[in-house]
Coordinates of C-alpha atoms and ligand atoms in Angstrom, one line a residue:
X1 CA 152.3 -59.1 17.4
X2 CA 153.7 -58.0 20.8
X3 CA 152.2 -55.0 22.6
X4 CA 153.7 -51.7 21.6
X5 CA 154.2 -49.0 24.3
X6 CA 155.6 -45.5 24.4
X7 CA 158.0 -44.2 27.0
X8 CA 157.7 -40.6 28.3
X9 CA 160.6 -39.1 30.3
X10 CA 160.0 -35.9 32.3
X11 CA 162.8 -33.5 32.8
X12 CA 161.3 -30.8 35.1
X13 CA 163.9 -28.1 34.9
X14 CA 163.9 -24.7 33.2
X15 CA 166.1 -21.7 33.0
X16 CA 163.4 -19.3 34.2
X17 CA 159.7 -19.4 34.7
X18 CA 157.6 -18.3 31.7
X19 CA 154.8 -15.9 32.9
X20 CA 152.0 -18.1 31.7
X21 CA 153.4 -21.5 32.8
X22 CA 151.7 -23.6 35.4
X23 CA 153.8 -26.8 35.0
X24 CA 155.6 -28.4 37.9
X25 CA 159.0 -27.3 36.7
X26 CA 161.8 -25.7 38.8
X27 CA 164.6 -23.3 38.1
X28 CA 167.5 -25.1 39.8
X29 CA 171.3 -25.1 39.7
X30 CA 172.7 -27.3 36.9
X31 CA 174.4 -29.4 39.6
X32 CA 171.0 -31.1 40.2
X33 CA 170.7 -32.4 36.6
X34 CA 173.0 -35.4 36.9
X35 CA 171.6 -36.8 40.2
X36 CA 168.1 -36.4 38.7
X37 CA 169.0 -38.3 35.5
X38 CA 170.7 -41.0 37.7
X39 CA 167.4 -41.4 39.5
X40 CA 165.5 -41.7 36.3
X41 CA 168.0 -44.3 35.0
X42 CA 167.5 -46.1 38.4
X43 CA 163.7 -46.0 37.9
X44 CA 164.2 -47.5 34.4
X45 CA 166.5 -50.2 35.6
X46 CA 164.6 -51.2 38.7
X47 CA 160.9 -50.4 38.0
X48 CA 159.9 -54.0 37.6
X49 CA 161.4 -55.0 41.0
X50 CA 160.0 -51.8 42.7
X51 CA 156.5 -52.6 41.4
X52 CA 156.7 -56.2 42.5
X53 CA 158.1 -55.2 46.0
X54 CA 155.2 -52.8 46.5
X55 CA 152.6 -55.3 45.6
X56 CA 151.6 -53.4 42.5
X57 CA 151.2 -55.8 39.5
X58 CA 152.8 -54.2 36.5
X59 CA 150.3 -54.9 33.8
X60 CA 151.3 -57.4 31.1
X61 CA 150.9 -54.6 28.6
X62 CA 154.3 -53.5 29.8
X63 CA 156.1 -56.7 30.9
X64 CA 155.7 -58.2 27.4
X65 CA 156.0 -55.0 25.4
X66 CA 158.1 -53.6 22.7
X67 CA 158.9 -49.9 23.1
X68 CA 158.5 -48.1 19.8
X69 CA 158.4 -44.4 20.8
X70 CA 160.3 -42.3 23.3
X71 CA 159.4 -38.7 24.2
X72 CA 161.7 -36.6 26.4
X73 CA 159.7 -33.6 27.6
X74 CA 159.7 -31.0 30.3
X75 CA 160.6 -28.5 31.4
X76 CA 163.5 -27.9 29.1
X77 CA 165.3 -31.2 28.5
X78 CA 167.6 -29.6 25.9
X79 CA 169.2 -27.7 28.8
X80 CA 170.9 -30.9 29.9
X81 CA 174.4 -31.9 28.9
X82 CA 173.8 -34.2 25.9
X83 CA 175.8 -37.0 27.6
X84 CA 173.0 -37.2 30.2
X85 CA 170.4 -37.7 27.5
X86 CA 172.6 -40.3 25.8
X87 CA 172.8 -42.1 29.2
X88 CA 169.0 -42.1 29.5
X89 CA 168.5 -43.5 26.0
X90 CA 171.2 -46.2 26.5
X91 CA 169.5 -47.2 29.8
X92 CA 166.2 -47.5 28.0
X93 CA 167.7 -49.7 25.3
X94 CA 169.4 -51.9 28.0
X95 CA 166.2 -52.5 30.0
X96 CA 163.4 -52.7 27.4
X97 CA 162.9 -54.6 24.2
X98 CA 162.9 -51.8 21.7
X99 CA 162.0 -51.2 18.1
X100 CA 162.4 -47.4 18.2
X101 CA 160.6 -45.6 15.4
X102 CA 160.2 -42.2 16.9
X103 CA 162.4 -40.5 19.5
X104 CA 161.4 -36.9 20.3
X105 CA 163.2 -34.3 22.4
X106 CA 161.7 -31.0 23.4
X107 CA 164.2 -28.3 22.7
X108 CA 164.1 -24.5 23.3
X109 CA 165.8 -22.4 20.7
X110 CA 168.3 -20.6 23.0
X111 CA 169.6 -24.0 24.3
X112 CA 170.5 -25.5 21.0
X113 CA 174.1 -25.8 19.8
X114 CA 175.7 -27.8 17.0
X115 CA 177.6 -30.0 19.5
X116 CA 174.4 -30.9 21.4
X117 CA 172.5 -31.5 18.2
X118 CA 175.1 -33.9 16.8
X119 CA 175.1 -35.9 20.1
X120 CA 171.3 -36.0 20.1
X121 CA 171.3 -37.5 16.5
X122 CA 174.0 -40.0 17.4
X123 CA 171.9 -41.0 20.5
X124 CA 169.0 -41.8 18.2
X125 CA 166.8 -38.7 18.6
X126 CA 165.0 -38.3 15.2
X127 CA 162.4 -35.7 16.1
X128 CA 162.6 -32.3 17.8
X129 CA 159.7 -30.6 19.4
X130 CA 160.9 -27.0 19.0
X131 CA 159.6 -24.4 21.5
X132 CA 159.2 -21.4 19.1
X133 CA 156.0 -20.0 20.6
X134 CA 156.1 -16.7 18.6
X135 CA 158.1 -14.9 15.9
X136 CA 157.6 -11.5 17.7
X137 CA 160.4 -10.5 20.1
X138 CA 157.9 -8.3 22.0
X139 CA 155.6 -11.2 22.7
X140 CA 158.5 -13.5 23.7
X141 CA 160.0 -10.9 26.1
X142 CA 156.6 -10.1 27.6
X143 CA 156.0 -13.8 28.3
X144 CA 159.4 -14.3 30.0
X145 CA 160.8 -16.5 27.3
X146 CA 164.6 -16.8 27.1
X147 CA 164.9 -16.8 23.3
X148 CA 164.3 -14.2 20.6
X149 CA 163.4 -14.6 16.9
X150 CA 167.1 -14.6 15.9
X151 CA 167.6 -17.7 18.1
X152 CA 164.8 -19.5 16.2
X153 CA 166.4 -19.0 12.8
X154 CA 169.9 -19.8 14.0
X155 CA 168.9 -23.0 15.9
X156 CA 166.5 -24.3 13.3
X157 CA 169.4 -24.1 10.8
X158 CA 171.6 -25.9 13.4
X159 CA 169.1 -28.7 13.7
X160 CA 168.8 -29.1 9.9
X161 CA 172.6 -29.1 9.5
X162 CA 172.9 -31.8 12.2
X163 CA 170.5 -33.9 10.1
X164 CA 167.2 -33.5 12.0
X165 CA 164.6 -34.3 9.4
X166 CA 161.5 -34.1 11.6
X167 CA 160.9 -30.8 13.5
X168 CA 157.6 -29.8 15.1
X169 CA 157.1 -26.1 15.9
X170 CA 155.0 -25.0 18.9
X171 CA 153.2 -21.7 18.7
X172 CA 150.9 -20.1 21.3
X173 CA 147.8 -18.2 20.2
X174 CA 146.9 -15.5 22.7
X175 CA 150.2 -14.2 24.1
X176 CA 150.2 -10.7 25.6
X177 CA 150.7 -8.0 22.8
X178 CA 149.6 -10.5 20.1
X179 CA 147.6 -8.9 17.4
X180 CA 146.1 -10.2 14.2
X181 CA 149.0 -8.8 12.3
X182 CA 151.7 -10.3 14.6
X183 CA 149.9 -13.6 14.6
X184 CA 149.8 -13.7 10.8
X185 CA 153.5 -12.8 10.7
X186 CA 154.3 -15.7 13.0
X187 CA 152.4 -18.1 10.7
X188 CA 154.2 -16.6 7.6
X189 CA 157.6 -17.1 9.2
X190 CA 156.8 -20.6 10.3
X191 CA 155.8 -21.5 6.8
X192 CA 159.1 -20.2 5.5
X193 CA 161.0 -22.6 7.8
X194 CA 158.7 -25.4 6.7
X195 CA 158.6 -27.7 9.8
X196 CA 157.2 -31.2 9.3
X197 CA 154.7 -30.8 12.2
X198 CA 153.0 -27.9 14.0
X199 CA 151.3 -27.7 17.4
X200 CA 149.3 -24.6 18.3
X201 CA 148.0 -24.1 21.8
X202 CA 145.5 -21.4 22.7
X203 CA 146.8 -19.7 25.8
X204 CA 145.0 -20.8 28.9
X205 CA 145.2 -18.3 31.7
X206 CA 145.8 -20.4 34.7
X207 CA 145.6 -18.8 38.1
X208 CA 148.6 -20.8 39.2
X209 CA 150.9 -18.9 36.8
X210 CA 152.4 -15.5 37.4
X211 CA 150.3 -14.1 34.6
X212 CA 147.1 -15.7 35.8
X213 CA 147.6 -14.4 39.3
X214 CA 148.1 -10.9 38.0
X215 CA 144.9 -11.1 35.8
X216 CA 143.0 -12.2 38.9
X217 CA 144.3 -9.3 40.9
X218 CA 143.4 -6.9 38.0
X219 CA 147.1 -5.8 37.9
X220 CA 149.2 -4.9 34.8
X221 CA 152.5 -6.8 35.5
X222 CA 153.5 -9.4 33.0
X223 CA 151.6 -7.3 30.3
X224 CA 148.4 -8.7 31.8
X225 CA 146.4 -5.8 30.4
X226 CA 147.7 -6.6 26.9
X227 CA 146.2 -10.0 26.6
X228 CA 144.0 -10.6 23.5
X229 CA 140.3 -11.2 24.2
X230 CA 138.9 -14.7 24.1
X231 CA 137.2 -14.0 20.8
X232 CA 140.5 -12.7 19.3
X233 CA 142.3 -15.9 20.5
X234 CA 139.6 -18.0 18.8
X235 CA 140.1 -15.9 15.7
X236 CA 143.9 -16.6 15.8
X237 CA 143.2 -20.3 16.0
X238 CA 140.8 -20.2 13.1
X239 CA 143.2 -18.2 11.0
X240 CA 145.9 -20.9 11.7
X241 CA 143.5 -23.7 10.7
X242 CA 143.0 -22.2 7.3
X243 CA 146.6 -21.1 6.8
X244 CA 148.1 -24.5 7.7
X245 CA 145.5 -26.3 5.5
X246 CA 146.6 -24.2 2.5
X247 CA 150.2 -24.8 3.4
X248 CA 149.7 -28.6 3.0
X249 CA 149.4 -29.7 6.6
X250 CA 146.8 -32.2 7.7
X251 CA 144.9 -31.1 10.8
X252 CA 144.7 -34.4 12.8
X253 CA 144.1 -33.4 16.4
X254 CA 142.6 -30.2 17.8
X255 CA 146.1 -28.6 18.5
X256 CA 148.2 -30.6 15.9
X257 CA 148.9 -30.5 12.2
X258 CA 151.4 -32.6 10.2
X259 CA 152.7 -33.1 6.7
X260 CA 151.2 -36.4 5.4
X261 CA 152.5 -39.4 7.3
X262 CA 154.4 -37.3 9.9
X263 CA 151.8 -37.2 12.7
X264 CA 153.4 -37.7 16.2
X265 CA 153.3 -41.4 16.8
X266 CA 153.9 -41.0 20.5
X267 CA 151.2 -38.4 21.1
X268 CA 148.7 -40.5 19.0
X269 CA 149.0 -43.1 21.8
X270 CA 147.6 -40.6 24.3
X271 CA 144.5 -39.9 22.2
X272 CA 144.0 -43.5 21.1
X273 CA 144.3 -44.7 24.7
X274 CA 147.3 -47.0 23.9
X275 CA 149.7 -47.8 26.7
X276 CA 152.6 -45.6 27.8
X277 CA 155.0 -45.7 30.7
X278 CA 156.0 -42.3 32.2
X279 CA 159.3 -42.1 34.0
X280 CA 160.7 -39.2 36.0
X281 CA 159.0 -36.7 38.4
X282 CA 155.4 -36.1 37.7
X283 CA 155.3 -38.5 34.7
X284 CA 152.0 -40.2 34.0
X285 CA 151.5 -43.8 32.9
X286 CA 148.5 -45.6 31.3
X287 CA 148.2 -49.4 31.0
X288 CA 144.9 -49.6 29.2
X289 CA 142.9 -50.1 32.4
X290 CA 144.9 -48.1 35.0
X291 CA 146.4 -44.6 35.3
X292 CA 149.1 -43.6 37.7
X293 CA 151.6 -40.8 38.2
X294 CA 154.9 -40.3 39.9
X295 CA 155.6 -37.7 42.6
X296 CA 155.7 -34.2 41.1
X297 CA 158.4 -32.8 43.4
X298 CA 161.8 -33.7 41.9
X299 CA 163.4 -34.0 45.3
X300 CA 160.6 -36.3 46.6
X301 CA 161.0 -38.4 43.5
X302 CA 164.8 -38.7 43.7
X303 CA 164.6 -39.5 47.5
X304 CA 162.1 -42.3 46.8
X305 CA 164.3 -43.9 44.3
X306 CA 167.4 -43.5 46.4
X307 CA 165.5 -45.4 49.2
X308 CA 164.4 -48.1 46.7
X309 CA 160.8 -47.0 46.9
X310 CA 158.3 -46.7 44.1
X311 CA 157.9 -42.9 43.4
X312 CA 154.1 -43.2 42.6
X313 CA 151.8 -40.6 44.3
X314 CA 148.6 -41.3 42.4
X315 CA 147.0 -44.5 41.2
X316 CA 143.6 -45.1 39.6
X317 CA 141.9 -48.2 38.3
X318 CA 139.5 -46.9 35.7
X319 CA 135.9 -47.9 35.9
X320 CA 134.2 -49.0 32.8
X321 CA 132.2 -45.8 32.7
X322 CA 135.4 -43.8 33.2
X323 CA 137.1 -45.6 30.3
X324 CA 134.1 -44.9 28.1
X325 CA 134.2 -41.1 29.0
X326 CA 137.8 -41.1 28.0
X327 CA 137.1 -42.9 24.8
X328 CA 134.6 -40.2 23.8
X329 CA 136.6 -37.2 25.0
X330 CA 140.0 -38.3 23.7
X331 CA 138.5 -39.7 20.5
X332 CA 136.8 -36.5 19.6
X333 CA 140.0 -34.5 19.9
X334 CA 141.1 -36.3 16.7
X335 CA 139.6 -34.8 13.6
X336 CA 138.9 -38.3 12.1
X337 CA 136.3 -38.6 14.9
X338 CA 135.0 -41.7 16.6
X339 CA 133.0 -44.7 15.5
X340 CA 130.0 -44.9 17.8
X341 CA 129.1 -48.4 16.6
X342 CA 132.5 -49.9 17.6
X343 CA 132.4 -48.1 20.9
X344 CA 128.9 -49.5 21.6
X345 CA 130.1 -53.0 20.8
X346 CA 133.1 -52.7 23.0
X347 CA 131.3 -51.1 26.0
X348 CA 127.9 -52.8 25.5
X349 CA 126.0 -49.5 26.0
X350 CA 124.2 -47.1 23.6
X351 CA 125.9 -43.8 23.3
X352 CA 124.1 -42.4 20.3
X353 CA 121.6 -40.3 22.3
X354 CA 124.4 -38.4 24.0
X355 CA 125.2 -36.7 20.7
X356 CA 121.6 -35.6 19.9
X357 CA 121.9 -32.1 21.5
X358 CA 125.3 -31.5 20.1
X359 CA 124.1 -32.5 16.6
X360 CA 121.0 -30.2 16.9
X361 CA 123.3 -27.3 17.9
X362 CA 125.6 -27.9 14.9
X363 CA 128.6 -28.6 17.2
X364 CA 129.3 -32.0 15.6
X365 CA 128.9 -33.6 12.2
X366 CA 127.8 -37.2 11.6
X367 CA 128.5 -39.6 8.8
X368 CA 127.0 -43.0 9.4
X369 CA 128.2 -44.1 12.8
X370 CA 131.2 -41.7 12.7
X371 CA 130.9 -38.6 14.8
X372 CA 133.4 -35.7 14.6
X373 CA 133.6 -32.1 15.8
X374 CA 132.2 -29.7 13.3
X375 CA 135.1 -28.1 11.4
X376 CA 133.8 -24.5 12.2
X377 CA 133.4 -25.3 15.9
X378 CA 137.0 -26.5 16.7
X379 CA 137.8 -23.2 18.5
X380 CA 135.0 -23.9 21.0
X381 CA 135.9 -27.6 21.5
X382 CA 136.1 -27.2 25.3
X383 CA 132.4 -26.1 25.4
X384 CA 131.5 -29.2 23.3
X385 CA 133.3 -31.5 25.7
X386 CA 131.6 -29.9 28.7
X387 CA 128.2 -30.4 27.0
X388 CA 129.1 -34.0 26.1
X389 CA 130.0 -34.9 29.7
X390 CA 126.8 -33.5 31.2
Ligands
SF4_1 S1 160.0 -23.4 29.2 FE1 158.0 -24.5 29.2 S2 158.0 -25.7 31.1 FE2 159.6 -24.2 31.3 S3 158.7 -22.4 32.3 FE3 158.5 -22.0 30.1 S4 156.5 -22.8 29.5 FE4 157.0 -23.7 31.6

């Protein structure tokens, strides 16, 4: 069977900057959207020549591959005129061998219309990653989100009417003003809308965000004094684990739950270390042995392509040890865990002893050669990973 790869497309534009966001996204005039999409189409059409001309050998993983997943993320790609997304997908089909099983678009509630949704479906999009974040208007407003709860109900119905059968809801645990009651209410409302997939992210206060800067300064803008404590955030996450399990979702990755058989095929490639090609500003790629990333700045990226230059700003050939560390770290994010025996065979090193301290501390559980995070320690998974990498 031919290699299977995923394609990720980055659309780095948003309407405003959410207070907690540290992504490389810009608020730009809509006049910049079409030239950007032209540049990404140019990258799709010419990437093989650009790699060859730059002396970079595009791994065989890609040259002989069948593309089976596409993920268009951001940013807010649903902001774009749908004809631009259609053009992107047509260009992918024209330049790759495809057998497209899953095509995901990230969409924010306030940007969704019936007209856009019907073009998305016609273009082949069959999965929407829906940026709900919360069902509390107070939390949404305090975080600088553009939508309100009414937009979530309206646009979810619009997506269903257009024929979207696979919707993933994003929620954030730990937004300013969030309480146990509002968090439970968000989970209850989510269950009523019955998405096929759920992603829950515990808020990370990054100093590069407006909110993070304010927390560092000890100020109160962006509702910085109304953030839940770390223990409260962990409690929200644990409540969600129990709630979603009872609602029939399978918890398959630390932050992801799915109805049986509806796990994200594209995102599984990241955790299983399967190859993917990232296109667009700041997009990351992985060949199985190498990782590289395009220029983050959209203007730098567009200029490079207009000058027929490869837009890569970072390249790394993984060492065997680096690949092993990834195998352990990414593997443990999946709740099925990792098989130490097959890792030892593949890498020719013993890794068993690395888990002794974690086992003694009750942070992992073992079943034969399978190791997985202990179910009651998922909320402290970051601490487990730090301990593992020591
Ligand atoms: S919509 Fe997403 S990418 Fe854009 S500013 Fe908000 S959190 Fe960041």
